[in-house]
Coordinates of N, CA and C in Angstrom, one line a residue:
M1 N 0.9 -1.2 0.0 CA 0.1 0.0 0.1 C 0.9 1.4 -0.1
T2 N 0.8 2.1 -1.0 CA 1.3 3.4 -1.0 C 0.6 4.6 -0.2
S3 N 1.2 5.7 -0.3 CA 0.7 6.7 0.6 C -0.6 7.3 -0.2
D4 N -0.6 7.2 -1.5 CA -1.7 7.6 -2.2 C -2.9 6.6 -2.0
Q5 N -2.6 5.4 -1.9 CA -3.8 4.4 -1.6 C -4.2 4.5 0.0
L6 N -3.2 5.0 0.8 CA -3.7 5.1 2.2 C -4.5 6.4 2.3
A7 N -4.2 7.4 1.6 CA -5.0 8.7 1.6 C -6.4 8.3 1.1
D8 N -6.5 7.5 0.0 CA -7.7 7.0 -0.6 C -8.6 6.2 0.5
L9 N -7.8 5.5 1.2 CA -8.5 4.7 2.2 C -9.2 5.6 3.3
I10 N -8.6 6.4 3.8 CA -9.2 7.3 4.8 C -10.2 8.2 4.1
A11 N -10.1 8.5 3.0 CA -11.2 9.2 2.3 C -12.6 8.4 2.2
R12 N -12.3 7.1 1.9 CA -13.5 6.1 1.7 C -14.2 6.1 3.2
M13 N -13.2 5.9 4.2 CA -13.7 5.8 5.6 C -14.7 7.1 5.8
A14 N -14.2 8.3 5.5 CA -14.8 9.6 5.8 C -16.1 9.5 5.0
A15 N -16.1 9.1 3.9 CA -17.4 9.1 3.0 C -18.5 8.2 3.5
R16 N -18.0 6.9 3.9 CA -18.9 6.1 4.5 C -19.5 6.6 5.9
L17 N -18.8 7.1 6.6 CA -19.1 7.7 7.9 C -20.1 8.8 7.7
S18 N -19.8 9.7 6.8 CA -20.8 10.8 6.5 C -22.1 10.2 6.0
A19 N -22.0 9.2 5.2 CA -23.3 8.8 4.6 C -24.2 8.1 5.8
E20 N -23.4 7.6 6.8 CA -24.2 6.8 7.9 C -24.3 7.7 9.1
R21 N -23.9 9.0 9.0 CA -24.0 10.0 10.2 C -25.4 9.8 11.0
N22 N -26.4 10.0 10.3 CA -27.8 10.0 10.9 C -28.0 8.9 11.7
R23 N -27.6 7.6 11.0 CA -28.0 6.4 11.6 C -27.2 6.2 12.8
L24 N -25.9 6.7 12.9 CA -25.0 6.5 13.9 C -25.5 7.3 15.1
N25 N -26.1 8.5 14.8 CA -26.6 9.5 15.8 C -27.8 8.7 16.5
R26 N -28.7 8.1 15.6 CA -29.7 7.4 16.2 C -29.4 6.4 17.2
L27 N -28.3 5.7 16.8 CA -27.7 4.5 17.7 C -27.3 5.2 18.9
D28 N -26.6 6.4 18.8 CA -26.0 7.0 20.1 C -27.3 7.6 20.9
A29 N -28.3 8.0 20.1 CA -29.3 8.7 21.0 C -30.0 7.6 22.0
A30 N -29.9 6.3 21.6 CA -30.6 5.4 22.4 C -29.8 5.1 23.7
I31 N -28.5 5.3 23.6 CA -27.7 5.0 24.9 C -26.8 6.1 25.2
G32 N -26.7 7.3 24.5 CA -25.7 8.3 24.9 C -26.2 9.7 24.6
D33 N -25.4 10.5 24.0 CA -25.7 11.9 23.6 C -26.4 12.1 22.4
G34 N -26.3 11.2 21.4 CA -27.0 11.3 20.2 C -26.2 12.1 19.1
D35 N -24.8 12.3 19.4 CA -24.2 13.2 18.5 C -23.0 12.3 17.9
H36 N -22.9 10.9 18.1 CA -21.7 10.3 17.7 C -21.4 10.3 16.2
G37 N -22.5 10.1 15.5 CA -22.4 10.2 14.0 C -21.7 11.5 13.5
S38 N -22.4 12.7 14.0 CA -21.9 13.9 13.6 C -20.5 14.1 14.1
S39 N -20.3 13.7 15.3 CA -18.8 13.9 15.7 C -17.8 13.1 15.0
I40 N -18.0 11.8 14.7 CA -16.9 11.1 14.0 C -16.9 11.4 12.5
S41 N -18.0 11.5 11.9 CA -18.0 11.8 10.5 C -17.3 13.3 10.3
G42 N -17.6 14.2 11.2 CA -16.9 15.4 11.2 C -15.4 15.6 11.3
A43 N -15.0 14.5 12.1 CA -13.6 14.4 12.5 C -12.9 13.8 11.3
F44 N -13.4 12.8 10.7 CA -12.9 12.2 9.5 C -12.9 13.1 8.3
A45 N -13.8 14.0 8.1 CA -13.8 14.9 7.0 C -12.7 15.9 7.4
L46 N -12.5 16.3 8.7 CA -11.3 17.1 8.9 C -10.0 16.4 8.6
A47 N -9.9 15.1 8.7 CA -8.7 14.4 8.4 C -8.5 14.5 7.0
V48 N -9.5 14.2 6.2 CA -9.3 14.4 4.8 C -8.8 15.7 4.4
Q49 N -9.3 16.8 4.9 CA -8.8 18.2 4.7 C -7.4 18.4 4.8
K50 N -7.0 17.8 6.1 CA -5.6 17.9 6.6 C -4.6 17.0 5.6
I51 N -5.2 16.0 5.2 CA -4.4 15.1 4.3 C -4.1 15.8 2.9
D52 N -5.2 16.5 2.4 CA -5.1 17.1 1.2 C -4.2 18.3 1.3
K53 N -3.9 18.9 2.5 CA -2.9 20.0 2.6 C -1.6 19.6 3.0
L54 N -1.3 18.3 3.0 CA 0.0 17.9 3.3 C 1.0 18.0 2.3
E55 N 2.1 18.8 2.5 CA 3.2 19.0 1.4 C 3.8 17.8 1.3
E56 N 4.1 16.8 2.1 CA 4.8 15.5 2.0 C 3.8 14.5 2.5
P57 N 2.8 14.1 1.8 CA 1.9 13.1 2.1 C 2.5 11.7 2.2
S58 N 3.3 11.5 3.3 CA 3.9 10.2 3.6 C 3.0 9.3 4.2
L59 N 3.1 8.0 4.3 CA 2.2 7.1 5.1 C 2.1 7.7 6.5
H60 N 3.2 8.0 7.1 CA 3.3 8.3 8.5 C 2.4 9.7 8.7
A61 N 2.6 10.8 7.7 CA 2.0 12.0 7.8 C 0.5 11.8 7.6
I62 N 0.1 10.9 6.7 CA -1.3 10.6 6.6 C -2.0 10.1 7.8
W63 N -1.3 9.0 8.3 CA -1.9 8.3 9.5 C -1.9 9.3 10.7
L64 N -0.8 10.0 10.9 CA -0.8 11.1 11.9 C -1.8 12.1 11.8
A65 N -1.9 12.6 10.6 CA -3.0 13.6 10.4 C -4.4 13.1 10.8
T66 N -4.6 11.8 10.5 CA -5.9 11.3 10.9 C -6.1 11.2 12.4
A67 N -5.0 10.6 13.0 CA -4.9 10.5 14.4 C -5.4 11.9 15.0
M68 N -4.7 13.0 14.6 CA -4.8 14.2 15.3 C -6.2 14.8 15.0
A69 N -6.7 14.5 13.8 CA -8.0 15.1 13.3 C -9.2 14.4 14.4
L70 N -8.9 13.1 14.7 CA -9.9 12.5 15.6 C -9.8 13.0 17.0
L71 N -8.5 13.2 17.5 CA -8.3 13.6 18.8 C -8.9 14.9 19.1
N72 N -8.6 15.9 18.0 CA -9.1 17.3 18.2 C -10.5 17.6 17.6
G73 N -11.0 16.8 16.6 CA -12.2 17.0 16.1 C -13.3 16.4 16.8
M74 N -13.1 15.2 17.5 CA -14.1 14.5 18.2 C -14.2 15.2 19.6
G75 N -13.0 15.2 20.3 CA -12.9 15.7 21.6 C -13.5 14.5 22.6
G76 N -13.4 14.8 23.8 CA -14.0 13.9 24.8 C -13.4 12.5 24.8
A77 N -14.1 11.6 25.5 CA -13.5 10.2 25.6 C -13.4 9.5 24.3
S78 N -14.5 9.8 23.4 CA -14.5 9.1 22.1 C -13.3 9.5 21.2
G79 N -13.1 10.8 21.2 CA -12.0 11.3 20.4 C -10.6 10.7 21.0
A80 N -10.4 10.6 22.2 CA -9.3 10.0 22.7 C -9.0 8.7 22.4
I81 N -10.2 7.8 22.4 CA -10.1 6.4 22.1 C -9.7 6.2 20.6
F82 N -10.7 6.8 19.7 CA -10.4 6.6 18.3 C -9.1 7.3 17.8
G83 N -8.7 8.5 18.4 CA -7.4 9.1 18.0 C -6.3 8.2 18.6
T84 N -6.5 7.6 19.7 CA -5.4 6.7 20.2 C -5.2 5.5 19.2
F85 N -6.1 5.1 18.7 CA -6.1 3.8 17.6 C -5.1 4.2 16.6
F86 N -5.3 5.4 16.0 CA -4.5 5.9 14.9 C -3.1 6.3 15.4
L87 N -3.1 7.0 16.5 CA -1.8 7.5 17.0 C -0.7 6.5 17.4
K88 N -1.2 5.4 17.9 CA -0.3 4.4 18.4 C 0.4 3.5 17.2
G89 N -0.4 3.5 16.1 CA 0.2 2.9 14.9 C 1.0 3.9 14.1
A90 N 0.9 5.2 14.3 CA 1.8 6.1 13.4 C 3.1 5.9 13.5
A91 N 3.7 5.5 14.7 CA 5.2 5.4 14.9 C 5.8 4.4 13.9
R92 N 4.9 3.4 13.6 CA 5.4 2.3 12.8 C 5.7 2.7 11.3
L93 N 5.1 3.7 10.9 CA 5.2 4.3 9.5 C 6.2 5.3 9.2
K94 N 7.1 5.6 10.4 CA 8.1 6.6 10.1 C 9.2 5.9 9.1
G95 N 9.3 6.7 8.0 CA 10.3 6.3 7.1 C 9.9 5.2 6.1
V96 N 8.7 4.8 6.1 CA 8.2 3.7 5.5 C 7.5 4.3 4.2
E97 N 7.8 3.8 2.9 CA 7.4 4.2 1.6 C 6.1 3.4 1.2
R98 N 6.2 2.0 1.5 CA 5.1 1.1 1.2 C 4.9 0.3 2.3
I99 N 3.5 -0.1 2.6 CA 3.3 -1.1 3.7 C 2.5 -2.3 3.2
N100 N 3.1 -3.4 3.7 CA 2.4 -4.7 3.2 C 1.4 -5.1 4.2
Q101 N 0.8 -6.3 3.9 CA -0.4 -6.6 4.8 C 0.1 -7.1 6.2
A102 N 1.2 -7.7 6.4 CA 1.8 -8.1 7.6 C 2.1 -6.7 8.5
E103 N 2.6 -5.8 7.8 CA 3.1 -4.4 8.6 C 1.7 -3.7 8.9
M104 N 0.7 -3.8 7.9 CA -0.6 -3.1 8.5 C -1.2 -3.9 9.7
A105 N -1.0 -5.2 9.5 CA -1.5 -6.0 10.7 C -1.0 -5.5 12.0
A106 N 0.3 -5.3 11.9 CA 1.1 -5.0 13.1 C 0.8 -3.6 13.6
L107 N 0.5 -2.7 12.7 CA -0.1 -1.3 13.0 C -1.4 -1.3 13.6
L108 N -2.3 -2.1 13.1 CA -3.6 -2.2 13.6 C -3.6 -2.9 15.0
E109 N -2.7 -3.8 15.3 CA -2.5 -4.5 16.7 C -1.9 -3.4 17.6
A110 N -1.1 -2.6 17.1 CA -0.6 -1.5 18.1 C -1.7 -0.6 18.4
G111 N -2.5 -0.3 17.3 CA -3.6 0.7 17.8 C -4.6 0.0 18.7
L112 N -4.9 -1.3 18.4 CA -5.8 -1.9 19.4 C -5.3 -2.0 20.9
A113 N -4.0 -2.2 21.0 CA -3.3 -2.3 22.3 C -3.4 -1.0 22.9
G114 N -3.3 0.2 22.2 CA -3.3 1.5 22.7 C -4.8 1.8 23.2
V115 N -5.8 1.3 22.5 CA -7.1 1.6 22.9 C -7.4 0.9 24.1
Q116 N -7.0 -0.4 24.2 CA -7.4 -1.2 25.4 C -6.6 -0.6 26.6
A117 N -5.4 -0.2 26.5 CA -4.5 0.4 27.5 C -5.3 1.7 28.0
R118 N -5.7 2.5 27.1 CA -6.3 3.7 27.6 C -7.7 3.7 28.1
G119 N -8.6 2.8 27.5 CA -9.9 2.6 27.9 C -10.2 1.6 28.9
K120 N -9.2 0.6 29.0 CA -9.4 -0.6 30.0 C -10.6 -1.4 29.5
A121 N -11.2 -1.3 28.3 CA -12.3 -2.1 28.0 C -11.8 -3.6 27.4
Q122 N -12.7 -4.5 27.5 CA -12.5 -5.8 27.1 C -13.7 -6.2 26.2
V123 N -13.6 -7.3 25.5 CA -14.6 -7.8 24.7 C -15.7 -8.1 25.7
G124 N -16.9 -7.7 25.4 CA -18.1 -8.0 26.3 C -18.5 -6.8 27.0
D125 N -17.7 -5.7 26.9 CA -18.0 -4.4 27.7 C -18.9 -3.5 26.9
K126 N -19.2 -3.8 25.7 CA -20.1 -3.0 24.7 C -19.4 -1.8 24.4
T127 N -18.3 -1.8 23.8 CA -17.5 -0.7 23.3 C -16.9 -1.0 22.0
I128 N -16.1 -0.1 21.4 CA -15.7 -0.3 20.1 C -14.7 -1.6 20.2
V129 N -14.2 -1.9 21.4 CA -13.3 -3.1 21.4 C -14.0 -4.5 20.8
D130 N -15.4 -4.5 21.0 CA -16.0 -5.6 20.7 C -16.0 -5.8 19.1
A131 N -15.9 -4.7 18.4 CA -15.7 -4.7 16.8 C -14.3 -4.9 16.6
L132 N -13.5 -4.2 17.3 CA -12.0 -4.0 16.9 C -11.2 -5.2 17.2
V133 N -11.5 -5.9 18.4 CA -10.7 -7.1 18.5 C -10.9 -8.2 17.4
P134 N -12.0 -8.6 17.1 CA -12.2 -9.6 16.0 C -11.7 -9.1 14.7
A135 N -12.0 -7.8 14.3 CA -11.4 -7.3 13.2 C -10.0 -7.3 12.9
V136 N -9.3 -7.0 14.0 CA -7.8 -7.0 14.0 C -7.3 -8.4 13.8
A137 N -7.9 -9.4 14.5 CA -7.5 -10.7 14.6 C -7.7 -11.3 13.2
A138 N -8.9 -11.0 12.6 CA -9.2 -11.5 11.2 C -8.3 -10.9 10.2
F139 N -8.0 -9.7 10.3 CA -7.0 -9.1 9.5 C -5.6 -9.8 9.5
T140 N -5.1 -10.0 10.7 CA -3.8 -10.6 11.0 C -3.8 -12.0 10.3
A141 N -4.8 -12.7 10.4 CA -4.8 -14.1 10.0 C -4.9 -14.3 8.6
A142 N -5.3 -13.3 7.8 CA -5.4 -13.4 6.5 C -4.1 -13.4 5.7
E143 N -4.2 -13.9 4.4 CA -3.0 -14.0 3.7 C -2.5 -12.9 2.9
D144 N -3.5 -12.0 2.5 CA -3.1 -10.9 1.7 C -4.1 -9.6 1.9
F145 N -3.7 -8.5 1.4 CA -4.6 -7.4 1.6 C -6.0 -7.6 1.4
P146 N -6.4 -8.0 0.1 CA -7.9 -8.1 -0.1 C -8.5 -9.1 0.8
A147 N -8.0 -10.3 1.1 CA -8.6 -11.2 2.1 C -8.7 -10.5 3.4
A148 N -7.6 -9.7 3.8 CA -7.6 -9.2 5.1 C -8.7 -8.3 5.3
W149 N -8.9 -7.3 4.4 CA -9.8 -6.3 4.6 C -11.2 -6.8 4.6
R150 N -11.5 -7.8 3.7 CA -12.8 -8.6 3.7 C -13.0 -9.3 4.9
A151 N -12.0 -10.0 5.5 CA -12.2 -10.8 6.6 C -12.5 -9.8 8.0
A152 N -11.7 -8.7 8.0 CA -11.8 -7.8 9.0 C -13.3 -7.1 9.0
A153 N -13.7 -6.6 7.8 CA -14.9 -6.1 7.8 C -16.2 -7.0 8.1
G154 N -16.0 -8.3 7.9 CA -17.1 -9.2 8.3 C -16.9 -9.5 9.9
A155 N -15.8 -9.4 10.3 CA -15.6 -9.8 11.8 C -16.0 -8.6 12.6
A156 N -15.8 -7.2 12.0 CA -16.1 -6.1 12.7 C -17.6 -5.9 12.8
A157 N -18.2 -6.2 11.7 CA -19.6 -6.2 11.6 C -20.4 -7.0 12.5
N158 N -19.9 -8.3 12.6 CA -20.4 -9.3 13.5 C -20.1 -8.8 15.0
G159 N -19.1 -8.3 15.2 CA -18.7 -7.8 16.6 C -19.6 -6.6 17.0
A160 N -19.8 -5.7 16.2 CA -20.7 -4.5 16.4 C -22.1 -5.0 16.6
E161 N -22.5 -6.0 15.9 CA -23.9 -6.5 16.2 C -24.1 -7.3 17.4
S162 N -23.0 -7.8 17.9 CA -23.1 -8.6 19.1 C -23.3 -7.6 20.4
T163 N -22.9 -6.4 20.1 CA -23.1 -5.5 21.3 C -24.6 -5.2 21.6
R164 N -25.5 -5.5 20.5 CA -26.9 -5.3 20.8 C -27.4 -6.0 22.0
D165 N -26.9 -7.2 22.2 CA -27.4 -8.0 23.3 C -26.7 -7.7 24.8
M166 N -25.7 -6.9 24.7 CA -24.9 -6.6 25.9 C -25.3 -5.4 26.9
Q167 N -25.1 -5.6 28.1 CA -25.4 -4.7 29.0 C -24.0 -4.0 29.2
A168 N -23.8 -2.6 29.0 CA -22.6 -1.9 29.0 C -21.9 -1.9 30.2
R169 N -20.6 -2.0 30.4 CA -19.7 -2.0 31.4 C -18.7 -1.0 31.3
Q170 N -18.8 -0.2 30.2 CA -17.8 0.9 30.1 C -18.7 2.1 29.5
G171 N -18.2 3.5 29.7 CA -18.8 4.5 29.1 C -20.0 5.0 29.7
R172 N -20.7 5.9 29.1 CA -21.9 6.4 29.5 C -23.1 5.5 29.6
A173 N -23.1 4.6 28.7 CA -24.1 3.5 28.7 C -24.2 2.7 29.9
K174 N -23.1 2.5 30.5 CA -23.1 1.6 31.8 C -24.1 2.1 32.8
Y175 N -24.4 3.4 32.7 CA -25.4 3.9 33.8 C -26.8 3.5 33.3
L176 N -27.0 3.2 32.2 CA -28.4 2.7 31.7 C -28.7 1.3 32.4
G177 N -27.8 0.6 32.6 CA -28.0 -0.9 33.2 C -28.7 -1.6 31.9
E178 N -29.8 -2.4 32.3 CA -30.3 -3.3 31.5 C -31.0 -2.4 30.3
R179 N -31.3 -1.2 30.4 CA -32.0 -0.4 29.4 C -31.0 -0.3 28.1
A180 N -29.9 -0.5 28.3 CA -28.9 -0.6 27.0 C -29.0 -1.6 26.2
I181 N -29.5 -2.9 26.8 CA -29.7 -4.0 26.0 C -30.6 -3.7 24.9
G182 N -30.3 -4.3 23.7 CA -31.2 -4.1 22.5 C -30.9 -3.0 21.7
H183 N -29.7 -2.3 22.1 CA -29.1 -1.1 21.2 C -27.6 -1.4 20.9
A184 N -27.2 -1.4 19.6 CA -25.9 -1.8 19.3 C -25.0 -0.5 19.7
D185 N -23.9 -0.6 20.1 CA -22.9 0.3 20.4 C -22.6 1.2 19.2
P186 N -22.7 2.4 19.3 CA -22.3 3.3 18.1 C -20.9 3.4 17.9
G187 N -20.1 3.2 18.9 CA -18.6 3.2 18.6 C -18.2 2.0 17.9
A188 N -18.8 0.9 18.2 CA -18.4 -0.4 17.6 C -19.1 -0.4 16.4
S189 N -20.1 0.3 16.1 CA -20.8 0.4 14.9 C -19.9 1.2 13.8
S190 N -19.4 2.2 14.3 CA -18.4 3.1 13.6 C -17.2 2.2 13.1
I191 N -16.6 1.4 14.0 CA -15.5 0.5 13.6 C -15.9 -0.4 12.5
A192 N -17.0 -0.8 12.5 CA -17.6 -1.8 11.6 C -17.7 -0.9 10.1
L193 N -18.2 0.1 10.2 CA -18.3 0.9 9.0 C -16.9 1.4 8.5
I194 N -15.9 1.7 9.3 CA -14.5 1.9 8.8 C -14.0 0.8 8.3
F195 N -14.1 -0.4 8.7 CA -13.5 -1.6 8.0 C -14.3 -1.8 6.7
A196 N -15.7 -1.7 6.8 CA -16.4 -1.9 5.5 C -16.0 -0.9 4.4
A197 N -15.6 0.2 4.6 CA -15.1 1.2 3.7 C -13.9 0.7 3.1
A198 N -13.0 0.2 4.1 CA -11.6 -0.2 3.7 C -11.8 -1.4 2.6
A199 N -12.8 -2.3 2.9 CA -13.0 -3.5 2.0 C -13.8 -3.2 0.8
T200 N -14.3 -2.0 0.5 CA -15.1 -1.7 -0.6 C -14.4 -2.2 -1.9
P201 N -13.2 -1.8 -2.2 CA -12.7 -2.0 -3.4 C -12.4 -3.6 -3.8
F202 N -12.6 -4.4 -2.7 CA -12.2 -5.8 -2.9 C -13.7 -6.6 -2.9
N203 N -14.5 -5.9 -3.5 CA -16.0 -6.6 -3.8 C -16.5 -7.1 -2.5
L204 N -16.6 -6.5 -1.5 CA -17.4 -7.0 -0.3 C -18.8 -7.0 -0.8
S205 N -19.5 -8.0 -0.5 CA -21.0 -8.0 -0.7 C -21.9 -7.2 0.1
D206 N -23.0 -6.8 -0.6 CA -23.8 -5.9 0.3 C -24.4 -6.6 1.6
E207 N -24.4 -7.8 1.5 CA -25.0 -8.5 2.5 C -24.0 -8.6 3.7
S208 N -22.8 -8.5 3.5 CA -21.8 -8.5 4.5 C -21.4 -7.2 5.0
E209 N -21.8 -6.1 4.4 CA -21.2 -4.7 4.8 C -21.8 -4.4 6.1
A210 N -21.0 -3.6 6.9 CA -21.5 -3.4 8.3 C -22.6 -2.4 8.3
G211 N -22.7 -1.6 7.3 CA -23.9 -0.6 7.3 C -25.2 -1.3 7.2
N212 N -25.2 -2.5 6.6 CA -26.5 -3.3 6.7 C -26.7 -4.2 7.7
V213 N -25.6 -4.4 8.6 CA -25.7 -5.3 9.7 C -26.2 -4.6 11.0
V214 N -25.6 -3.3 11.2 CA -25.8 -2.6 12.4 C -27.1 -1.6 12.1
T215 N -28.1 -2.0 12.5 CA -29.4 -1.3 12.2 C -30.0 -0.9 13.6
P216 N -30.3 0.4 13.8 CA -31.1 0.9 15.0 C -32.2 0.2 15.1
Q217 N -32.8 0.0 16.3 CA -34.0 -0.8 16.5 C -34.9 0.4 17.0

């Protein structure tokens, strides 16, 4: 993957999140403030703007610009978590001109480790970790980029959907107790959409796309 391809990857993520903004807001309204879709789509749009203005759009600069846009554009706990995911992987791209599937897997694993270290969430807590852990595992186990993105997208979608039946143990939703059951976590749903966008060029079927899996009730 080259820097141009990485910039296109971020742009696809931004476009997908923008298209699903209202749906993510509805998911968040059920268990949170109701602004997650607006917040994350706005931050990714900011990332695209920052990337377009880079004088030297290296892999590292693109990934770091995305991290800073999420940290500063989203704000609060969500911005810190999503921003950390990108920030922790950025160091692995310094001086790198092309990244292969194994190197991207290591980058995603670093981001996941950063998220879990910062938020202390585990699978089953009804957070982005429920989508991120299976997505990263699936990506890492795949043999090449196309298979990795497809596998990660499917795993993230299933992970996000699994949060619907969970009682939250982290974040604002934990204060709702059993009332949070029946609503998919918006953060996990965003992760599913991000991986679905990444998989789009590799002919991911409509039935497997995260946007069709995570549907507000």
